[in-house]
């Protein structure tokens, strides 16, 4: 795997691979996780990385902020640092043969701009890119952080090697998190690597109390036949931050859905039988990476709080269904608006599955789909 190759190179010579000057100057120190052995950086003394940490920010807002407001702040901050703000590209990736939907902001610029064959609109940009992903469909509504559609805030640069400045990109990103209200000593930064869409590079993942907020990738390789080939006359910054996650963390809300769909959830709530006590289950959302984890978390919650397992599963499902409706209808709306209709094949089939799931819940609950879609548009940027 190319990812492991890069991590291997990086762990031996972090100073050659990562802009560690931007971490040193803020007081971050390099450590190795006692549990999983990965290298990470933090200001506070700690023995483990951020992967083993509950979402203890829930219930502890940093600075309450509306979903739409985050992009205004992001645009303002990065514009002042010389990045050109763009609007989201369509979610249907018509310029790609290998993808139906945009799954990350860098997809907007692959392959030709990333390869250096076409000049970008600007060398440094910031973009709120709507993305569609279906890999985690069974976890939507349960984990508190998985969506089929989300905004990836992309911080990108397409530079000649002599102008490429990872130190600045990382400093800008950390300053941005400070500007939003996160303190450096609350952040944990993992050394990692990323590969996708034919490119790869070392990356730094930024965590806040167990929640990954952003991944800054320094793209320096092309991947051909599983081999790493250094990119020639271009260096690319590929930073993706989770818009929903940042708003969630700033608000300390129970999950990311509550802050993402305020208008549609206000309406949907009337149709669902929501049990207040189960809400705390989203504290355990950090444990959910696969479908099996859902039942395990329900068991743990039932045991810890003296509930019957069936009761927990049923109450949780009720919340999840409501969030599924909002999430899925947003994805359907975005896909259809950009020209992908429900069908039997490819991306259209994904949209059909989403609709089928929503129709099933609608038949049971009786809300109006048109009304939800109308409210979802109010929740969009
Ligand atoms: Zn670890």
mmCIF file of C-alpha atoms and ligand atoms in Angstrom:
data_model
loop_
_atom_site.group_PDB
_atom_site.id
_atom_site.type_symbol
_atom_site.label_atom_id
_atom_site.label_comp_id
_atom_site.label_asym_id
_atom_site.label_seq_id
_atom_site.Cartn_x
_atom_site.Cartn_y
_atom_site.Cartn_z
ATOM 1 C CA UNK A 1 0.000 0.000 0.000
ATOM 2 C CA UNK A 2 1.331 3.430 -0.972
ATOM 3 C CA UNK A 3 -0.122 4.985 2.160
ATOM 4 C CA UNK A 4 1.989 2.730 4.398
ATOM 5 C CA UNK A 5 5.061 3.453 2.271
ATOM 6 C CA UNK A 6 4.653 7.176 2.840
ATOM 7 C CA UNK A 7 4.007 6.791 6.573
ATOM 8 C CA UNK A 8 7.098 4.638 6.793
ATOM 9 C CA UNK A 9 9.271 7.292 5.112
ATOM 10 C CA UNK A 10 7.658 10.013 7.218
ATOM 11 C CA UNK A 11 7.997 8.370 10.621
ATOM 12 C CA UNK A 12 11.777 8.108 10.164
ATOM 13 C CA UNK A 13 12.262 11.650 8.892
ATOM 14 C CA UNK A 14 9.270 13.760 9.950
ATOM 15 C CA UNK A 15 11.185 17.000 9.441
ATOM 16 C CA UNK A 16 11.706 16.172 5.748
ATOM 17 C CA UNK A 17 8.062 15.375 5.133
ATOM 18 C CA UNK A 18 5.983 17.599 7.397
ATOM 19 C CA UNK A 19 6.201 21.368 7.982
ATOM 20 C CA UNK A 20 7.139 20.785 11.618
ATOM 21 C CA UNK A 21 8.406 24.371 12.077
ATOM 22 C CA UNK A 22 4.734 25.427 12.107
ATOM 23 C CA UNK A 23 4.155 22.980 14.987
ATOM 24 C CA UNK A 24 7.345 23.682 16.943
ATOM 25 C CA UNK A 25 6.741 27.445 17.022
ATOM 26 C CA UNK A 26 3.362 26.874 18.715
ATOM 27 C CA UNK A 27 4.755 24.483 21.315
ATOM 28 C CA UNK A 28 3.566 21.182 19.836
ATOM 29 C CA UNK A 29 5.755 18.183 20.737
ATOM 30 C CA UNK A 30 6.032 14.888 18.878
ATOM 31 C CA UNK A 31 4.876 11.757 20.715
ATOM 32 C CA UNK A 32 4.108 8.122 19.981
ATOM 33 C CA UNK A 33 0.748 6.641 20.955
ATOM 34 C CA UNK A 34 0.998 3.987 23.666
ATOM 35 C CA UNK A 35 -1.961 2.110 22.203
ATOM 36 C CA UNK A 36 -1.655 2.206 18.406
ATOM 37 C CA UNK A 37 2.002 3.351 18.054
ATOM 38 C CA UNK A 38 1.234 6.138 15.606
ATOM 39 C CA UNK A 39 3.126 9.428 15.893
ATOM 40 C CA UNK A 40 1.218 12.525 16.871
ATOM 41 C CA UNK A 41 1.803 16.091 18.065
ATOM 42 C CA UNK A 42 0.246 17.860 21.025
ATOM 43 C CA UNK A 43 1.008 20.683 23.439
ATOM 44 C CA UNK A 44 -0.430 18.918 26.465
ATOM 45 C CA UNK A 45 1.307 15.887 27.876
ATOM 46 C CA UNK A 46 -0.570 12.825 26.726
ATOM 47 C CA UNK A 47 0.256 9.177 26.134
ATOM 48 C CA UNK A 48 -2.330 8.311 23.505
ATOM 49 C CA UNK A 49 -3.417 9.779 20.181
ATOM 50 C CA UNK A 50 -6.871 11.202 19.528
ATOM 51 C CA UNK A 51 -8.312 7.946 18.167
ATOM 52 C CA UNK A 52 -9.111 6.556 21.586
ATOM 53 C CA UNK A 53 -10.954 9.533 22.973
ATOM 54 C CA UNK A 54 -14.705 10.066 23.501
ATOM 55 C CA UNK A 55 -16.498 13.120 22.132
ATOM 56 C CA UNK A 56 -16.362 14.937 25.441
ATOM 57 C CA UNK A 57 -16.940 18.282 23.681
ATOM 58 C CA UNK A 58 -20.647 17.375 23.506
ATOM 59 C CA UNK A 59 -22.490 19.706 25.851
ATOM 60 C CA UNK A 60 -19.495 22.076 26.031
ATOM 61 C CA UNK A 61 -19.897 24.733 23.349
ATOM 62 C CA UNK A 62 -16.836 26.777 22.373
ATOM 63 C CA UNK A 63 -18.718 29.466 20.489
ATOM 64 C CA UNK A 64 -22.227 28.750 19.209
ATOM 65 C CA UNK A 65 -22.443 29.445 15.500
ATOM 66 C CA UNK A 66 -25.011 28.813 12.772
ATOM 67 C CA UNK A 67 -24.240 26.281 10.065
ATOM 68 C CA UNK A 68 -24.224 28.834 7.247
ATOM 69 C CA UNK A 69 -22.171 31.354 9.214
ATOM 70 C CA UNK A 70 -19.098 29.106 9.255
ATOM 71 C CA UNK A 71 -18.508 29.568 5.548
ATOM 72 C CA UNK A 72 -18.751 33.384 5.909
ATOM 73 C CA UNK A 73 -16.042 33.295 8.576
ATOM 74 C CA UNK A 74 -13.935 30.832 6.583
ATOM 75 C CA UNK A 75 -14.145 32.943 3.436
ATOM 76 C CA UNK A 76 -13.223 36.085 5.344
ATOM 77 C CA UNK A 77 -10.262 34.512 7.141
ATOM 78 C CA UNK A 78 -8.691 32.841 4.121
ATOM 79 C CA UNK A 79 -9.333 35.793 1.769
ATOM 80 C CA UNK A 80 -7.270 37.951 4.105
ATOM 81 C CA UNK A 81 -4.484 35.346 3.834
ATOM 82 C CA UNK A 82 -4.463 35.540 0.040
ATOM 83 C CA UNK A 83 -6.711 32.596 -0.876
ATOM 84 C CA UNK A 84 -9.357 33.134 -3.576
ATOM 85 C CA UNK A 85 -12.804 31.904 -2.424
ATOM 86 C CA UNK A 86 -14.757 29.823 -4.953
ATOM 87 C CA UNK A 87 -18.327 28.514 -4.928
ATOM 88 C CA UNK A 88 -18.981 24.785 -4.690
ATOM 89 C CA UNK A 89 -18.662 22.859 -7.959
ATOM 90 C CA UNK A 90 -21.626 20.576 -8.903
ATOM 91 C CA UNK A 91 -21.812 17.315 -6.921
ATOM 92 C CA UNK A 92 -22.139 15.320 -10.157
ATOM 93 C CA UNK A 93 -18.560 14.775 -11.397
ATOM 94 C CA UNK A 94 -19.164 14.998 -15.149
ATOM 95 C CA UNK A 95 -15.496 15.747 -15.845
ATOM 96 C CA UNK A 96 -14.399 12.435 -14.338
ATOM 97 C CA UNK A 97 -14.646 8.980 -15.956
ATOM 98 C CA UNK A 98 -13.929 7.179 -12.699
ATOM 99 C CA UNK A 99 -16.422 8.871 -10.372
ATOM 100 C CA UNK A 100 -20.156 9.596 -10.418
ATOM 101 C CA UNK A 101 -20.016 12.174 -7.657
ATOM 102 C CA UNK A 102 -17.557 14.595 -6.134
ATOM 103 C CA UNK A 103 -16.280 12.834 -3.013
ATOM 104 C CA UNK A 104 -13.698 15.438 -1.963
ATOM 105 C CA UNK A 105 -12.850 19.026 -2.877
ATOM 106 C CA UNK A 106 -9.626 18.010 -4.681
ATOM 107 C CA UNK A 107 -11.779 16.066 -7.181
ATOM 108 C CA UNK A 108 -12.732 19.461 -8.680
ATOM 109 C CA UNK A 109 -9.130 19.850 -9.818
ATOM 110 C CA UNK A 110 -8.182 16.311 -10.824
ATOM 111 C CA UNK A 111 -6.679 15.263 -13.058
ATOM 112 C CA UNK A 112 -5.585 18.194 -15.267
ATOM 113 C CA UNK A 113 -4.960 20.983 -12.768
ATOM 114 C CA UNK A 114 -3.333 18.656 -10.241
ATOM 115 C CA UNK A 115 -1.111 17.300 -13.033
ATOM 116 C CA UNK A 116 -0.077 20.824 -13.960
ATOM 117 C CA UNK A 117 -1.543 20.574 -17.494
ATOM 118 C CA UNK A 118 -4.093 23.356 -16.923
ATOM 119 C CA UNK A 119 -3.590 26.579 -14.965
ATOM 120 C CA UNK A 120 -5.860 26.862 -11.901
ATOM 121 C CA UNK A 121 -8.192 29.863 -11.460
ATOM 122 C CA UNK A 122 -5.870 30.934 -8.660
ATOM 123 C CA UNK A 123 -2.772 29.398 -7.077
ATOM 124 C CA UNK A 124 -4.364 29.380 -3.654
ATOM 125 C CA UNK A 125 -8.062 28.808 -3.156
ATOM 126 C CA UNK A 126 -10.660 28.072 -0.492
ATOM 127 C CA UNK A 127 -13.917 26.314 -1.429
ATOM 128 C CA UNK A 128 -17.022 24.930 0.348
ATOM 129 C CA UNK A 129 -17.442 21.810 -1.767
ATOM 130 C CA UNK A 130 -20.598 19.729 -1.401
ATOM 131 C CA UNK A 131 -19.604 16.055 -1.575
ATOM 132 C CA UNK A 132 -21.635 12.857 -1.887
ATOM 133 C CA UNK A 133 -20.388 9.569 -0.425
ATOM 134 C CA UNK A 134 -22.281 6.335 0.092
ATOM 135 C CA UNK A 135 -19.662 4.136 1.782
ATOM 136 C CA UNK A 136 -20.986 4.815 5.267
ATOM 137 C CA UNK A 137 -24.694 4.647 4.470
ATOM 138 C CA UNK A 138 -25.594 2.278 7.378
ATOM 139 C CA UNK A 139 -23.890 4.609 9.891
ATOM 140 C CA UNK A 140 -25.805 7.744 8.905
ATOM 141 C CA UNK A 141 -28.045 8.850 11.758
ATOM 142 C CA UNK A 142 -26.249 6.628 14.279
ATOM 143 C CA UNK A 143 -22.641 7.774 14.627
ATOM 144 C CA UNK A 144 -23.516 11.471 14.860
ATOM 145 C CA UNK A 145 -20.888 12.355 12.241
ATOM 146 C CA UNK A 146 -21.576 10.302 9.095
ATOM 147 C CA UNK A 147 -23.509 11.831 6.202
ATOM 148 C CA UNK A 148 -24.225 10.880 2.603
ATOM 149 C CA UNK A 149 -23.687 14.541 1.722
ATOM 150 C CA UNK A 150 -21.459 17.049 3.456
ATOM 151 C CA UNK A 151 -19.436 20.173 2.808
ATOM 152 C CA UNK A 152 -15.714 19.724 2.586
ATOM 153 C CA UNK A 153 -13.954 23.026 3.100
ATOM 154 C CA UNK A 154 -11.034 22.753 0.678
ATOM 155 C CA UNK A 155 -7.823 24.739 1.186
ATOM 156 C CA UNK A 156 -5.833 24.186 -1.993
ATOM 157 C CA UNK A 157 -2.664 25.385 -3.626
ATOM 158 C CA UNK A 158 -1.206 24.484 -7.015
ATOM 159 C CA UNK A 159 2.321 25.812 -7.075
ATOM 160 C CA UNK A 160 5.668 25.451 -8.730
ATOM 161 C CA UNK A 161 8.064 23.672 -6.368
ATOM 162 C CA UNK A 162 9.887 26.932 -5.548
ATOM 163 C CA UNK A 163 6.649 28.678 -4.471
ATOM 164 C CA UNK A 164 5.154 25.756 -2.548
ATOM 165 C CA UNK A 165 5.034 26.575 1.162
ATOM 166 C CA UNK A 166 3.594 23.883 3.481
ATOM 167 C CA UNK A 167 4.781 25.884 6.505
ATOM 168 C CA UNK A 168 2.448 28.728 5.525
ATOM 169 C CA UNK A 169 -0.435 26.363 4.705
ATOM 170 C CA UNK A 170 -0.271 24.697 8.110
ATOM 171 C CA UNK A 171 0.192 27.984 9.950
ATOM 172 C CA UNK A 172 -2.835 29.427 8.093
ATOM 173 C CA UNK A 173 -4.919 26.383 8.981
ATOM 174 C CA UNK A 174 -4.014 26.425 12.675
ATOM 175 C CA UNK A 175 -4.549 30.197 12.835
ATOM 176 C CA UNK A 176 -7.964 29.583 11.234
ATOM 177 C CA UNK A 177 -8.899 27.138 13.989
ATOM 178 C CA UNK A 178 -7.745 29.683 16.607
ATOM 179 C CA UNK A 179 -9.826 32.352 14.830
ATOM 180 C CA UNK A 180 -12.900 30.107 15.141
ATOM 181 C CA UNK A 181 -12.278 29.626 18.860
ATOM 182 C CA UNK A 182 -10.264 26.391 19.126
ATOM 183 C CA UNK A 183 -7.142 26.640 21.274
ATOM 184 C CA UNK A 184 -3.886 24.993 20.206
ATOM 185 C CA UNK A 185 -3.681 22.994 23.434
ATOM 186 C CA UNK A 186 -7.073 21.422 22.599
ATOM 187 C CA UNK A 187 -5.775 20.128 19.277
ATOM 188 C CA UNK A 188 -3.993 16.839 18.583
ATOM 189 C CA UNK A 189 -2.272 16.377 15.233
ATOM 190 C CA UNK A 190 -1.681 12.926 13.761
ATOM 191 C CA UNK A 191 1.023 12.086 11.254
ATOM 192 C CA UNK A 192 -0.617 10.229 8.376
ATOM 193 C CA UNK A 193 -0.712 9.869 4.590
ATOM 194 C CA UNK A 194 -3.427 10.033 1.975
ATOM 195 C CA UNK A 195 -3.828 8.556 -1.506
ATOM 196 C CA UNK A 196 -6.697 9.030 -3.950
ATOM 197 C CA UNK A 197 -7.615 10.030 -7.485
ATOM 198 C CA UNK A 198 -4.143 9.153 -8.741
ATOM 199 C CA UNK A 199 -2.165 11.259 -6.272
ATOM 200 C CA UNK A 200 -0.724 10.781 -2.807
ATOM 201 C CA UNK A 201 1.253 12.483 -0.105
ATOM 202 C CA UNK A 202 1.984 12.736 3.604
ATOM 203 C CA UNK A 203 -0.726 14.400 5.660
ATOM 204 C CA UNK A 204 -1.449 15.880 9.060
ATOM 205 C CA UNK A 205 -4.848 15.183 10.612
ATOM 206 C CA UNK A 206 -6.150 17.744 13.070
ATOM 207 C CA UNK A 207 -8.302 16.471 15.925
ATOM 208 C CA UNK A 208 -10.334 18.225 18.558
ATOM 209 C CA UNK A 209 -11.285 15.980 21.491
ATOM 210 C CA UNK A 210 -11.480 12.759 19.513
ATOM 211 C CA UNK A 211 -13.098 14.333 16.438
ATOM 212 C CA UNK A 212 -11.095 14.725 13.226
ATOM 213 C CA UNK A 213 -11.721 18.242 11.948
ATOM 214 C CA UNK A 214 -9.316 18.421 9.017
ATOM 215 C CA UNK A 215 -6.683 16.574 7.020
ATOM 216 C CA UNK A 216 -3.937 18.577 5.339
ATOM 217 C CA UNK A 217 -2.299 16.578 2.560
ATOM 218 C CA UNK A 218 0.967 17.663 0.943
ATOM 219 C CA UNK A 219 0.592 16.039 -2.478
ATOM 220 C CA UNK A 220 3.981 15.312 -3.930
ATOM 221 C CA UNK A 221 3.433 11.940 -5.653
ATOM 222 C CA UNK A 222 1.592 10.484 -8.596
ATOM 223 C CA UNK A 223 0.453 6.908 -8.027
ATOM 224 C CA UNK A 224 1.041 4.681 -11.057
ATOM 225 C CA UNK A 225 0.632 0.896 -10.758
ATOM 226 C CA UNK A 226 0.779 1.199 -6.979
ATOM 227 C CA UNK A 227 4.158 2.956 -7.230
ATOM 228 C CA UNK A 228 4.964 6.409 -5.919
ATOM 229 C CA UNK A 229 6.320 8.702 -8.631
ATOM 230 C CA UNK A 230 7.368 12.218 -7.534
ATOM 231 C CA UNK A 231 5.286 14.927 -9.228
ATOM 232 C CA UNK A 232 7.472 16.999 -11.551
ATOM 233 C CA UNK A 233 6.749 20.684 -11.926
ATOM 234 C CA UNK A 234 3.869 21.095 -9.528
ATOM 235 C CA UNK A 235 3.194 20.724 -5.819
ATOM 236 C CA UNK A 236 -0.359 20.538 -4.536
ATOM 237 C CA UNK A 237 -1.902 21.353 -1.199
ATOM 238 C CA UNK A 238 -5.024 19.312 -0.510
ATOM 239 C CA UNK A 239 -6.611 20.223 2.799
ATOM 240 C CA UNK A 240 -10.135 19.053 3.496
ATOM 241 C CA UNK A 241 -11.995 20.153 6.627
ATOM 242 C CA UNK A 242 -15.428 18.905 7.676
ATOM 243 C CA UNK A 243 -17.815 21.864 7.717
ATOM 244 C CA UNK A 244 -20.463 19.918 9.658
ATOM 245 C CA UNK A 245 -17.915 18.666 12.188
ATOM 246 C CA UNK A 246 -16.499 22.126 12.883
ATOM 247 C CA UNK A 247 -19.977 23.574 13.479
ATOM 248 C CA UNK A 248 -20.792 20.571 15.665
ATOM 249 C CA UNK A 249 -17.671 21.018 17.807
ATOM 250 C CA UNK A 250 -18.138 24.793 18.138
ATOM 251 C CA UNK A 251 -21.746 24.302 19.290
ATOM 252 C CA UNK A 252 -21.061 21.249 21.446
ATOM 253 C CA UNK A 253 -24.369 19.855 20.172
ATOM 254 C CA UNK A 254 -25.436 16.259 20.689
ATOM 255 C CA UNK A 255 -24.494 15.306 17.117
ATOM 256 C CA UNK A 256 -23.589 16.952 13.805
ATOM 257 C CA UNK A 257 -27.101 16.492 12.371
ATOM 258 C CA UNK A 258 -28.734 18.887 14.828
ATOM 259 C CA UNK A 259 -26.593 21.820 13.656
ATOM 260 C CA UNK A 260 -26.670 20.863 9.972
ATOM 261 C CA UNK A 261 -30.432 20.590 9.426
ATOM 262 C CA UNK A 262 -31.997 23.052 11.903
ATOM 263 C CA UNK A 263 -34.994 23.975 9.746
ATOM 264 C CA UNK A 264 -35.882 20.528 8.448
ATOM 265 C CA UNK A 265 -35.439 18.852 11.861
ATOM 266 C CA UNK A 266 -37.745 21.400 13.486
ATOM 267 C CA UNK A 267 -40.497 20.193 11.146
ATOM 268 C CA UNK A 268 -39.583 16.476 11.212
ATOM 269 C CA UNK A 269 -39.525 16.319 15.018
ATOM 270 C CA UNK A 270 -43.328 16.472 15.043
ATOM 271 C CA UNK A 271 -43.530 13.118 13.270
ATOM 272 C CA UNK A 272 -41.075 11.088 15.351
ATOM 273 C CA UNK A 273 -41.478 9.617 18.798
ATOM 274 C CA UNK A 274 -38.236 10.877 20.359
ATOM 275 C CA UNK A 275 -37.145 9.647 23.732
ATOM 276 C CA UNK A 276 -35.047 12.231 25.504
ATOM 277 C CA UNK A 277 -32.965 9.837 27.592
ATOM 278 C CA UNK A 278 -31.399 8.102 24.616
ATOM 279 C CA UNK A 279 -29.823 11.308 23.318
ATOM 280 C CA UNK A 280 -26.696 10.711 25.405
ATOM 281 C CA UNK A 281 -25.920 7.687 23.261
ATOM 282 C CA UNK A 282 -24.229 10.005 20.760
ATOM 283 C CA UNK A 283 -21.399 10.469 23.289
ATOM 284 C CA UNK A 284 -20.379 6.962 22.233
ATOM 285 C CA UNK A 285 -20.498 7.815 18.531
ATOM 286 C CA UNK A 286 -16.700 7.828 18.343
ATOM 287 C CA UNK A 287 -16.818 4.021 18.646
ATOM 288 C CA UNK A 288 -18.882 3.612 15.473
ATOM 289 C CA UNK A 289 -16.832 2.734 12.399
ATOM 290 C CA UNK A 290 -18.926 -0.154 11.050
ATOM 291 C CA UNK A 291 -22.466 -1.532 11.219
ATOM 292 C CA UNK A 292 -21.550 -4.021 13.978
ATOM 293 C CA UNK A 293 -20.416 -1.174 16.206
ATOM 294 C CA UNK A 294 -23.997 0.144 16.348
ATOM 295 C CA UNK A 295 -25.279 -2.902 18.224
ATOM 296 C CA UNK A 296 -22.176 -2.957 20.462
ATOM 297 C CA UNK A 297 -22.659 0.675 21.434
ATOM 298 C CA UNK A 298 -26.357 0.014 22.126
ATOM 299 C CA UNK A 299 -25.358 -2.879 24.407
ATOM 300 C CA UNK A 300 -22.801 -0.758 26.235
ATOM 301 C CA UNK A 301 -25.312 2.063 26.694
ATOM 302 C CA UNK A 302 -28.044 -0.315 27.883
ATOM 303 C CA UNK A 303 -25.713 -1.917 30.438
ATOM 304 C CA UNK A 304 -24.246 1.369 31.703
ATOM 305 C CA UNK A 305 -27.588 3.039 32.232
ATOM 306 C CA UNK A 306 -29.742 0.057 33.174
ATOM 307 C CA UNK A 307 -31.928 0.045 30.078
ATOM 308 C CA UNK A 308 -33.351 -2.888 28.192
ATOM 309 C CA UNK A 309 -31.384 -3.431 24.939
ATOM 310 C CA UNK A 310 -34.539 -3.513 22.792
ATOM 311 C CA UNK A 311 -35.662 -0.262 24.310
ATOM 312 C CA UNK A 312 -32.320 1.385 23.489
ATOM 313 C CA UNK A 313 -32.277 0.094 19.921
ATOM 314 C CA UNK A 314 -35.829 1.228 19.262
ATOM 315 C CA UNK A 315 -35.377 4.671 20.783
ATOM 316 C CA UNK A 316 -32.102 5.178 18.934
ATOM 317 C CA UNK A 317 -33.615 4.050 15.646
ATOM 318 C CA UNK A 318 -36.281 6.707 16.009
ATOM 319 C CA UNK A 319 -33.630 9.448 16.192
ATOM 320 C CA UNK A 320 -31.606 7.871 13.420
ATOM 321 C CA UNK A 321 -34.606 7.664 11.088
ATOM 322 C CA UNK A 322 -35.318 11.352 11.497
ATOM 323 C CA UNK A 323 -31.695 12.244 10.725
ATOM 324 C CA UNK A 324 -31.659 9.805 7.789
ATOM 325 C CA UNK A 325 -34.622 11.598 6.213
ATOM 326 C CA UNK A 326 -32.911 15.002 6.443
ATOM 327 C CA UNK A 327 -29.546 13.656 5.274
ATOM 328 C CA UNK A 328 -30.862 11.589 2.386
ATOM 329 C CA UNK A 329 -33.211 14.244 1.076
ATOM 330 C CA UNK A 330 -30.386 16.783 1.072
ATOM 331 C CA UNK A 331 -28.268 14.376 -1.011
ATOM 332 C CA UNK A 332 -31.161 13.643 -3.372
ATOM 333 C CA UNK A 333 -31.852 17.351 -3.759
ATOM 334 C CA UNK A 334 -28.191 18.163 -4.506
ATOM 335 C CA UNK A 335 -27.834 15.287 -6.990
ATOM 336 C CA UNK A 336 -31.025 16.044 -8.909
ATOM 337 C CA UNK A 337 -30.306 19.787 -8.966
ATOM 338 C CA UNK A 338 -26.942 19.002 -10.576
ATOM 339 C CA UNK A 339 -28.442 16.607 -13.119
ATOM 340 C CA UNK A 340 -28.262 13.064 -11.696
ATOM 341 C CA UNK A 341 -31.692 11.411 -11.730
ATOM 342 C CA UNK A 342 -32.622 8.235 -9.826
ATOM 343 C CA UNK A 343 -32.020 5.204 -12.058
ATOM 344 C CA UNK A 344 -31.004 1.530 -12.177
ATOM 345 C CA UNK A 345 -27.295 2.094 -12.687
ATOM 346 C CA UNK A 346 -24.242 3.972 -11.424
ATOM 347 C CA UNK A 347 -24.738 7.128 -9.417
ATOM 348 C CA UNK A 348 -28.437 7.189 -10.239
ATOM 349 C CA UNK A 349 -28.805 3.911 -8.380
ATOM 350 C CA UNK A 350 -27.354 5.461 -5.217
ATOM 351 C CA UNK A 351 -29.979 8.174 -5.429
ATOM 352 C CA UNK A 352 -32.701 5.577 -5.912
ATOM 353 C CA UNK A 353 -31.574 3.726 -2.770
ATOM 354 C CA UNK A 354 -31.695 6.948 -0.750
ATOM 355 C CA UNK A 355 -35.216 7.697 -1.990
ATOM 356 C CA UNK A 356 -36.382 4.180 -1.244
ATOM 357 C CA UNK A 357 -35.157 4.462 2.346
ATOM 358 C CA UNK A 358 -36.886 7.834 2.751
ATOM 359 C CA UNK A 359 -40.176 6.581 1.224
ATOM 360 C CA UNK A 360 -40.220 3.685 3.662
ATOM 361 C CA UNK A 361 -39.873 6.028 6.640
ATOM 362 C CA UNK A 362 -42.404 8.457 5.120
ATOM 363 C CA UNK A 363 -45.044 5.708 4.793
ATOM 364 C CA UNK A 364 -44.631 4.968 8.484
ATOM 365 C CA UNK A 365 -44.483 8.563 9.740
ATOM 366 C CA UNK A 366 -46.542 10.581 7.304
ATOM 367 C CA UNK A 367 -44.426 13.731 6.907
ATOM 368 C CA UNK A 368 -44.439 15.554 3.570
ATOM 369 C CA UNK A 369 -41.332 15.111 1.453
ATOM 370 C CA UNK A 370 -41.935 18.386 -0.432
ATOM 371 C CA UNK A 371 -42.027 20.236 2.860
ATOM 372 C CA UNK A 372 -38.722 18.674 4.002
ATOM 373 C CA UNK A 373 -37.046 19.543 0.692
ATOM 374 C CA UNK A 374 -38.282 23.110 0.938
ATOM 375 C CA UNK A 375 -36.780 23.414 4.442
ATOM 376 C CA UNK A 376 -33.546 21.682 3.416
ATOM 377 C CA UNK A 377 -32.933 24.437 0.879
ATOM 378 C CA UNK A 378 -33.052 26.921 3.765
ATOM 379 C CA UNK A 379 -30.388 24.880 5.560
ATOM 380 C CA UNK A 380 -28.003 24.910 2.575
ATOM 381 C CA UNK A 381 -25.295 27.542 2.093
HETATM 382 ZN ZN1 LIG B 1 -3.432 5.753 19.113
#
